[in-house]
Coordinates of N, CA and C in Angstrom, one line a residue:
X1 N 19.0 4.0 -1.6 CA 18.7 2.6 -1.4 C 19.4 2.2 -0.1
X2 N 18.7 1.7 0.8 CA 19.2 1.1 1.9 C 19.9 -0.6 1.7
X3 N 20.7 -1.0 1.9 CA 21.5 -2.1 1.7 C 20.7 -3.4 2.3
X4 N 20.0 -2.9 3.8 CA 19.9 -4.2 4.3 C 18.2 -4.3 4.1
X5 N 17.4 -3.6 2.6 CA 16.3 -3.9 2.9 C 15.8 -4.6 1.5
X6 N 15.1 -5.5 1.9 CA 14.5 -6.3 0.6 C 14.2 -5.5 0.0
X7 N 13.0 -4.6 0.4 CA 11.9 -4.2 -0.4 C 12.6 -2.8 -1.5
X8 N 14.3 -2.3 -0.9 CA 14.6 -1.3 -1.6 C 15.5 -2.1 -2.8
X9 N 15.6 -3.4 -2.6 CA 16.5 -4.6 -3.8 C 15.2 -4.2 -4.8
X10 N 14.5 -4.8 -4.4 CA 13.2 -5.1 -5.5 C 12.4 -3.9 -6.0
X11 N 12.3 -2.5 -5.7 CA 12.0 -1.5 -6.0 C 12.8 -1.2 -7.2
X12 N 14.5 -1.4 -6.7 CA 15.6 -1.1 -7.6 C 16.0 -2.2 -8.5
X13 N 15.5 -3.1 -9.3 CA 15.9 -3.6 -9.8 C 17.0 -5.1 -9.5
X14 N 17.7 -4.9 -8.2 CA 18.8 -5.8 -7.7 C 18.2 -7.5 -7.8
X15 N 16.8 -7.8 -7.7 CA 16.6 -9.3 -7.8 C 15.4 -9.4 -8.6
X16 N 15.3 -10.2 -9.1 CA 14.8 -10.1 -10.8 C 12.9 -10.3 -9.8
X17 N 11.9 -9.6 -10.5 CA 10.5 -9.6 -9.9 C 9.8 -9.9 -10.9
X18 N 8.3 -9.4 -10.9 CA 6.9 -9.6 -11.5 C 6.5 -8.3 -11.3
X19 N 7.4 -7.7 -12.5 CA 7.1 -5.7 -12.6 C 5.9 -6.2 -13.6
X20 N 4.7 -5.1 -13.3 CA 4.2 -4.8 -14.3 C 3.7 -3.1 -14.7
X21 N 5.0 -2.5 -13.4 CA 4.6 -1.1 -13.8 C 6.4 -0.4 -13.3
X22 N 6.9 0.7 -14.2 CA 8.2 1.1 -13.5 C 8.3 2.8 -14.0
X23 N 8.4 3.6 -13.4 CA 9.0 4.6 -13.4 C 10.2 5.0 -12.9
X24 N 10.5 6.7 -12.5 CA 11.5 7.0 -12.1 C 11.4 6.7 -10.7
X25 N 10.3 7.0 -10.0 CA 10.2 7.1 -8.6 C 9.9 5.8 -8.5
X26 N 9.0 4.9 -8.7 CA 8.3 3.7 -8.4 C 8.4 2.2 -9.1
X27 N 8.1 1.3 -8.4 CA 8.4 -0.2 -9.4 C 7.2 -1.1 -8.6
X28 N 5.9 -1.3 -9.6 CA 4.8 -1.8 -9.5 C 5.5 -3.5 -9.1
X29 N 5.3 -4.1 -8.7 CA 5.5 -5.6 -8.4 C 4.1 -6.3 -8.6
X30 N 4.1 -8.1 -8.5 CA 3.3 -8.3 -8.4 C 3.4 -9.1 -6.7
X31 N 3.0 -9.1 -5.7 CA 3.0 -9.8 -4.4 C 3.4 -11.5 -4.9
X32 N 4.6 -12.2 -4.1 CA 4.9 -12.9 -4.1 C 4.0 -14.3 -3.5
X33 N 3.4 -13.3 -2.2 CA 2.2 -14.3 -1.4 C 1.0 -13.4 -1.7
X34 N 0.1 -13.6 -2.9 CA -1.1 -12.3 -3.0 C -2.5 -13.2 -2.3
X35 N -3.4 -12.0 -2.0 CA -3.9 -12.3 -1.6 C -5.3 -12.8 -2.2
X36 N -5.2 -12.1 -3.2 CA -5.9 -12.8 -4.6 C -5.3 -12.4 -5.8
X37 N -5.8 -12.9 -6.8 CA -5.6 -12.6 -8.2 C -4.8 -11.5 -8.8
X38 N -4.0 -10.9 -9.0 CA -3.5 -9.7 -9.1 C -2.3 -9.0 -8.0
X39 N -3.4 -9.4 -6.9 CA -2.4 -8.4 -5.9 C -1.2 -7.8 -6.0
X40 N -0.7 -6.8 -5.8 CA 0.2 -6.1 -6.3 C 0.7 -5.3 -5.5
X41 N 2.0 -5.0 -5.3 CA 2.5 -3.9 -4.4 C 3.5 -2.4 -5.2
X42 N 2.8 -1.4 -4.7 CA 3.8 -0.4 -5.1 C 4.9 0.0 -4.3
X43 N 6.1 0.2 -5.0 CA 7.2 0.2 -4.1 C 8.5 1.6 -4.4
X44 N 8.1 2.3 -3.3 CA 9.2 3.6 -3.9 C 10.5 2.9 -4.2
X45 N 11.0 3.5 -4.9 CA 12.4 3.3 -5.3 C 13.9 3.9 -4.0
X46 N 13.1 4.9 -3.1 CA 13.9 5.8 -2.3 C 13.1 5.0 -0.9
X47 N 14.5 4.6 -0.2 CA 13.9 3.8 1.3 C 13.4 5.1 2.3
X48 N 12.0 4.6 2.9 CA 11.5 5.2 3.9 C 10.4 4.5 4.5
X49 N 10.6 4.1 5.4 CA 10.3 2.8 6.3 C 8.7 2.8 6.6
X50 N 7.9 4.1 6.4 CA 6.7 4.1 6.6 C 5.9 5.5 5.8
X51 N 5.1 6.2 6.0 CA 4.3 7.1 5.7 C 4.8 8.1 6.7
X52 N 5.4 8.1 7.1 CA 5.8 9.1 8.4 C 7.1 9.7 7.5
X53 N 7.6 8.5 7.6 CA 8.9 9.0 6.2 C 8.6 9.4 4.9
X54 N 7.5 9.2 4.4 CA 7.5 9.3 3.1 C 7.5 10.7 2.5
X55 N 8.3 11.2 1.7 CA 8.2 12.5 1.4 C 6.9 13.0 0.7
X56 N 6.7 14.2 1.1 CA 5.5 14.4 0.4 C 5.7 14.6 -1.1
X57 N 6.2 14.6 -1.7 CA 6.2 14.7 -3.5 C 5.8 12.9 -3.5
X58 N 6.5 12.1 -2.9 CA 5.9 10.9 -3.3 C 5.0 10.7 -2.6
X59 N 4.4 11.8 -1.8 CA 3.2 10.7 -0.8 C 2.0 11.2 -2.2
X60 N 2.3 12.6 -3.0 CA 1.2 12.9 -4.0 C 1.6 11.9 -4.9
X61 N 2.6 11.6 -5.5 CA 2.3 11.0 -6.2 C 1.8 9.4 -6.2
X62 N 2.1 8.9 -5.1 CA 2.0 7.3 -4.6 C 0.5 7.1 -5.2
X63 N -0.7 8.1 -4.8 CA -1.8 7.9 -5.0 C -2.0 8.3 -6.7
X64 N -2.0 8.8 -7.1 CA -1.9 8.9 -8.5 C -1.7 7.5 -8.9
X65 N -0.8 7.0 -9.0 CA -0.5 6.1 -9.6 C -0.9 4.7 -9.1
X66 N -1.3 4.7 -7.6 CA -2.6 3.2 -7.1 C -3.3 3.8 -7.9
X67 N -4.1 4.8 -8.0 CA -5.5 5.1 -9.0 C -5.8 4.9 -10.7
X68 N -4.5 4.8 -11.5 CA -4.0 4.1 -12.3 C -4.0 2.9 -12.6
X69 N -3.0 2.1 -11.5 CA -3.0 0.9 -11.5 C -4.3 0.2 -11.2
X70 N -4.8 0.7 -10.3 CA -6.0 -0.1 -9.7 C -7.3 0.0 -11.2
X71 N -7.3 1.2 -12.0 CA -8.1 1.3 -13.3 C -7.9 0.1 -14.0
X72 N -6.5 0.1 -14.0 CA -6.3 -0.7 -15.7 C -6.4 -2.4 -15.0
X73 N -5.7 -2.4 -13.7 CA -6.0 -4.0 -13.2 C -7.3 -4.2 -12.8
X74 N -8.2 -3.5 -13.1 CA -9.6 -4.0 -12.5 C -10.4 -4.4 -13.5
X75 N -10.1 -3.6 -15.1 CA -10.5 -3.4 -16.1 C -9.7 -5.0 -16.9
X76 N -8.3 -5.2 -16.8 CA -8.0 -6.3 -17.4 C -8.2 -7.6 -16.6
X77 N -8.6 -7.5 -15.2 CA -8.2 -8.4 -14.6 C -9.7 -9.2 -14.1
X78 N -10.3 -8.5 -14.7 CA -12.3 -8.9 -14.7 C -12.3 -8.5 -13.2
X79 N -11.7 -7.7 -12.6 CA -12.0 -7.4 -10.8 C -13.4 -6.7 -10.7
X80 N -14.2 -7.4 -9.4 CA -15.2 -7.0 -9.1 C -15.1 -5.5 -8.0
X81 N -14.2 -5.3 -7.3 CA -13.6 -4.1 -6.4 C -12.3 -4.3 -6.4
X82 N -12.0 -3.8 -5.5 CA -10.3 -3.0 -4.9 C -10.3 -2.6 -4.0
X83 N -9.5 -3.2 -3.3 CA -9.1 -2.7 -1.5 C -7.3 -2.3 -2.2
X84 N -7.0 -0.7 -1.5 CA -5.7 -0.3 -1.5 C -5.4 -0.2 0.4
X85 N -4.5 -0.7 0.4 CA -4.1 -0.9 2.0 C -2.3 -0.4 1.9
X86 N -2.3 0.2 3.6 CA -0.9 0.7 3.5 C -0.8 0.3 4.8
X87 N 0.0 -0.4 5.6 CA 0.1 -0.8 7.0 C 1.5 0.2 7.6
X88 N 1.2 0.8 8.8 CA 2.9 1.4 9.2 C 2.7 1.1 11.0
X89 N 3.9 0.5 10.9 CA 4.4 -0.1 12.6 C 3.5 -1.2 12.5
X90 N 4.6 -2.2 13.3 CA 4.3 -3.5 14.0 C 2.8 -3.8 14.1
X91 N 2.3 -2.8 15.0 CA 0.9 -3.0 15.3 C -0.4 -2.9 14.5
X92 N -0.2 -3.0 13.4 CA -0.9 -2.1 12.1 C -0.9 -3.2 11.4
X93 N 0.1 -4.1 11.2 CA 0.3 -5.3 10.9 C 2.0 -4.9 9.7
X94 N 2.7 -3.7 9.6 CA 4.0 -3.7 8.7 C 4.8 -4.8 9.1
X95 N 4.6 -5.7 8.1 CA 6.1 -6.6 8.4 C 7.5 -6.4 7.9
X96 N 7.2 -5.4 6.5 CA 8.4 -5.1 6.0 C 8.5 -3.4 5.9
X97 N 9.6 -2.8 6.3 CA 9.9 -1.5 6.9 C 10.2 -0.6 5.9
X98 N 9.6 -0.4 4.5 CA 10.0 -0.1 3.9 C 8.6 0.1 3.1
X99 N 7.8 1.7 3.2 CA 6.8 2.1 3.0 C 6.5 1.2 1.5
X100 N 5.2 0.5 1.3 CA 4.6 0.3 0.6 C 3.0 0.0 0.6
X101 N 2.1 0.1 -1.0 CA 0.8 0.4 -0.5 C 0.4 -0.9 -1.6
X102 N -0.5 -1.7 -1.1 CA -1.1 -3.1 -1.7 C -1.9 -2.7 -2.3
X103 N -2.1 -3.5 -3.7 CA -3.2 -3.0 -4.8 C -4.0 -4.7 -4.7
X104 N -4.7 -4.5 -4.2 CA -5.7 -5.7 -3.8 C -6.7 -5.9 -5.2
X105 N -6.5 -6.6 -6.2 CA -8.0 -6.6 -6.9 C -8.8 -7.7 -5.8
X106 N -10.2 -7.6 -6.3 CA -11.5 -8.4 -5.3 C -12.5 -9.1 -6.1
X107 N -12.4 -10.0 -5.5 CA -13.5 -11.0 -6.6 C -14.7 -11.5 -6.3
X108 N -15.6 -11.7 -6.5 CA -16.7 -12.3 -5.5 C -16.1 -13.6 -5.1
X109 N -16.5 -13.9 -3.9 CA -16.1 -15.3 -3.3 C -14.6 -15.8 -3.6
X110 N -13.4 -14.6 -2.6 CA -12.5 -14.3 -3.1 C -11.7 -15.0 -1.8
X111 N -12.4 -15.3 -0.6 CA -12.0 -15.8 0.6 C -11.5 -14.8 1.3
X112 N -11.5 -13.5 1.1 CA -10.3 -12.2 1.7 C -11.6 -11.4 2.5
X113 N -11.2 -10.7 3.4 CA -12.0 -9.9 4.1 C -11.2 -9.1 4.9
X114 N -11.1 -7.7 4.3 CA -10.3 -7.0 4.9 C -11.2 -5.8 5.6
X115 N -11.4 -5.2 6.9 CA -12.1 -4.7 7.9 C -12.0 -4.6 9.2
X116 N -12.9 -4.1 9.8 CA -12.8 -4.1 11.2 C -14.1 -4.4 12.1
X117 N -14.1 -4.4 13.3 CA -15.4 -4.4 13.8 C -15.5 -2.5 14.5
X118 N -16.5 -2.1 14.4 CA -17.4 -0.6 14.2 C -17.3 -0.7 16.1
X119 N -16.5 0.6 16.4 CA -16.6 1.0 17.8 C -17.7 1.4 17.9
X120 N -18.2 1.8 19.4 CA -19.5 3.1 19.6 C -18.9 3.5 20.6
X121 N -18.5 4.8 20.1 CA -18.4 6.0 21.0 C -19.3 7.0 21.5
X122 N -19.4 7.3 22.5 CA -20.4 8.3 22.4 C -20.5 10.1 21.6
X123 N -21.2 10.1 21.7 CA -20.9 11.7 20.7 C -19.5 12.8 21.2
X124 N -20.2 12.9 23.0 CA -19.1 13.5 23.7 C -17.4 12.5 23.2
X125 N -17.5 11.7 23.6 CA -15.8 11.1 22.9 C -15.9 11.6 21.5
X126 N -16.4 11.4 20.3 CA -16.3 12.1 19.2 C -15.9 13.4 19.4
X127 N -16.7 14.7 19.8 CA -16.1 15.8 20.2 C -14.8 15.9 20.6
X128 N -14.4 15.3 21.8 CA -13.5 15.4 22.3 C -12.0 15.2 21.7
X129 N -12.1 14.0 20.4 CA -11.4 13.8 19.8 C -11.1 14.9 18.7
X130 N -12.6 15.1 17.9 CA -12.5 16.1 17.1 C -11.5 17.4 17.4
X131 N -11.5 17.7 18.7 CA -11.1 19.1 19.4 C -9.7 18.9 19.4
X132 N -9.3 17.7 19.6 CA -8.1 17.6 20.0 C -7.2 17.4 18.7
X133 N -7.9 17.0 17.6 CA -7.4 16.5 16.5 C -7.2 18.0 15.5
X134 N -7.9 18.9 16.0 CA -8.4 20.1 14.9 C -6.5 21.2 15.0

């Protein structure tokens, strides 16, 4: 646990939350500012500031258990979809440094819209990228 980070207080127990899920690795929260109905954040218990840090035993398990959560809160929570989002670095939009992944339930006429607008690249740039990525 890192001392000067919120998100490893609240993973660990240190200030009282809206758990509605806790294991050894993980502590389900419910988002303090959600962005609808449910919203929820999963929060490793072990500080690592993004997906870059995140060790791979938790990066397998992190998704297991969105896939879980996202089941049973869609099923109790009358959700029409689920957006799961993970932001890392400033630019991506991470405000807090301390890897976590948002469990969005969706509702119709929910005010939220999360997306992008659709580049056109040409094929050659596709390739190019492909090649470079492989």
């Amino acid at each position: 646990m890192k001392d000067d980070c919120i998100f490893c207080k609240l993973a660990n127990g240190v200030f009282e939350t809206n758990t509605i899920y806790e294991d050894d690795d993980f502590r389900v929260i419910l988002d303090a500012g959600p962005a609808t109905k449910g919203h929820a954040l999963i929060l490793p218990k072990e500080h690592c500031a993004n997906i870059y840090e995140l060790p791979d035993e938790l990066a397998s398990k992190v998704f297991v258990l969105a896939k879980k959560m996202a089941s049973e809160m869609t099923g109790k929570l009358g959700a029409e979809g689920f957006n799961i989002v993970q932001n890392n670095g400033e630019l991506a939009g991470q405000t807090v440094f301390h890897f976590h992944l948002h469990l969005i339930p969706r509702y119709k006429d929910d005010g939220q819209k999360i997306g992008w607008k659709p580049g056109k690249p040409s094929d050659e740039e596709l390739k190019e990228i492909a090649e470079l990525l492989k």
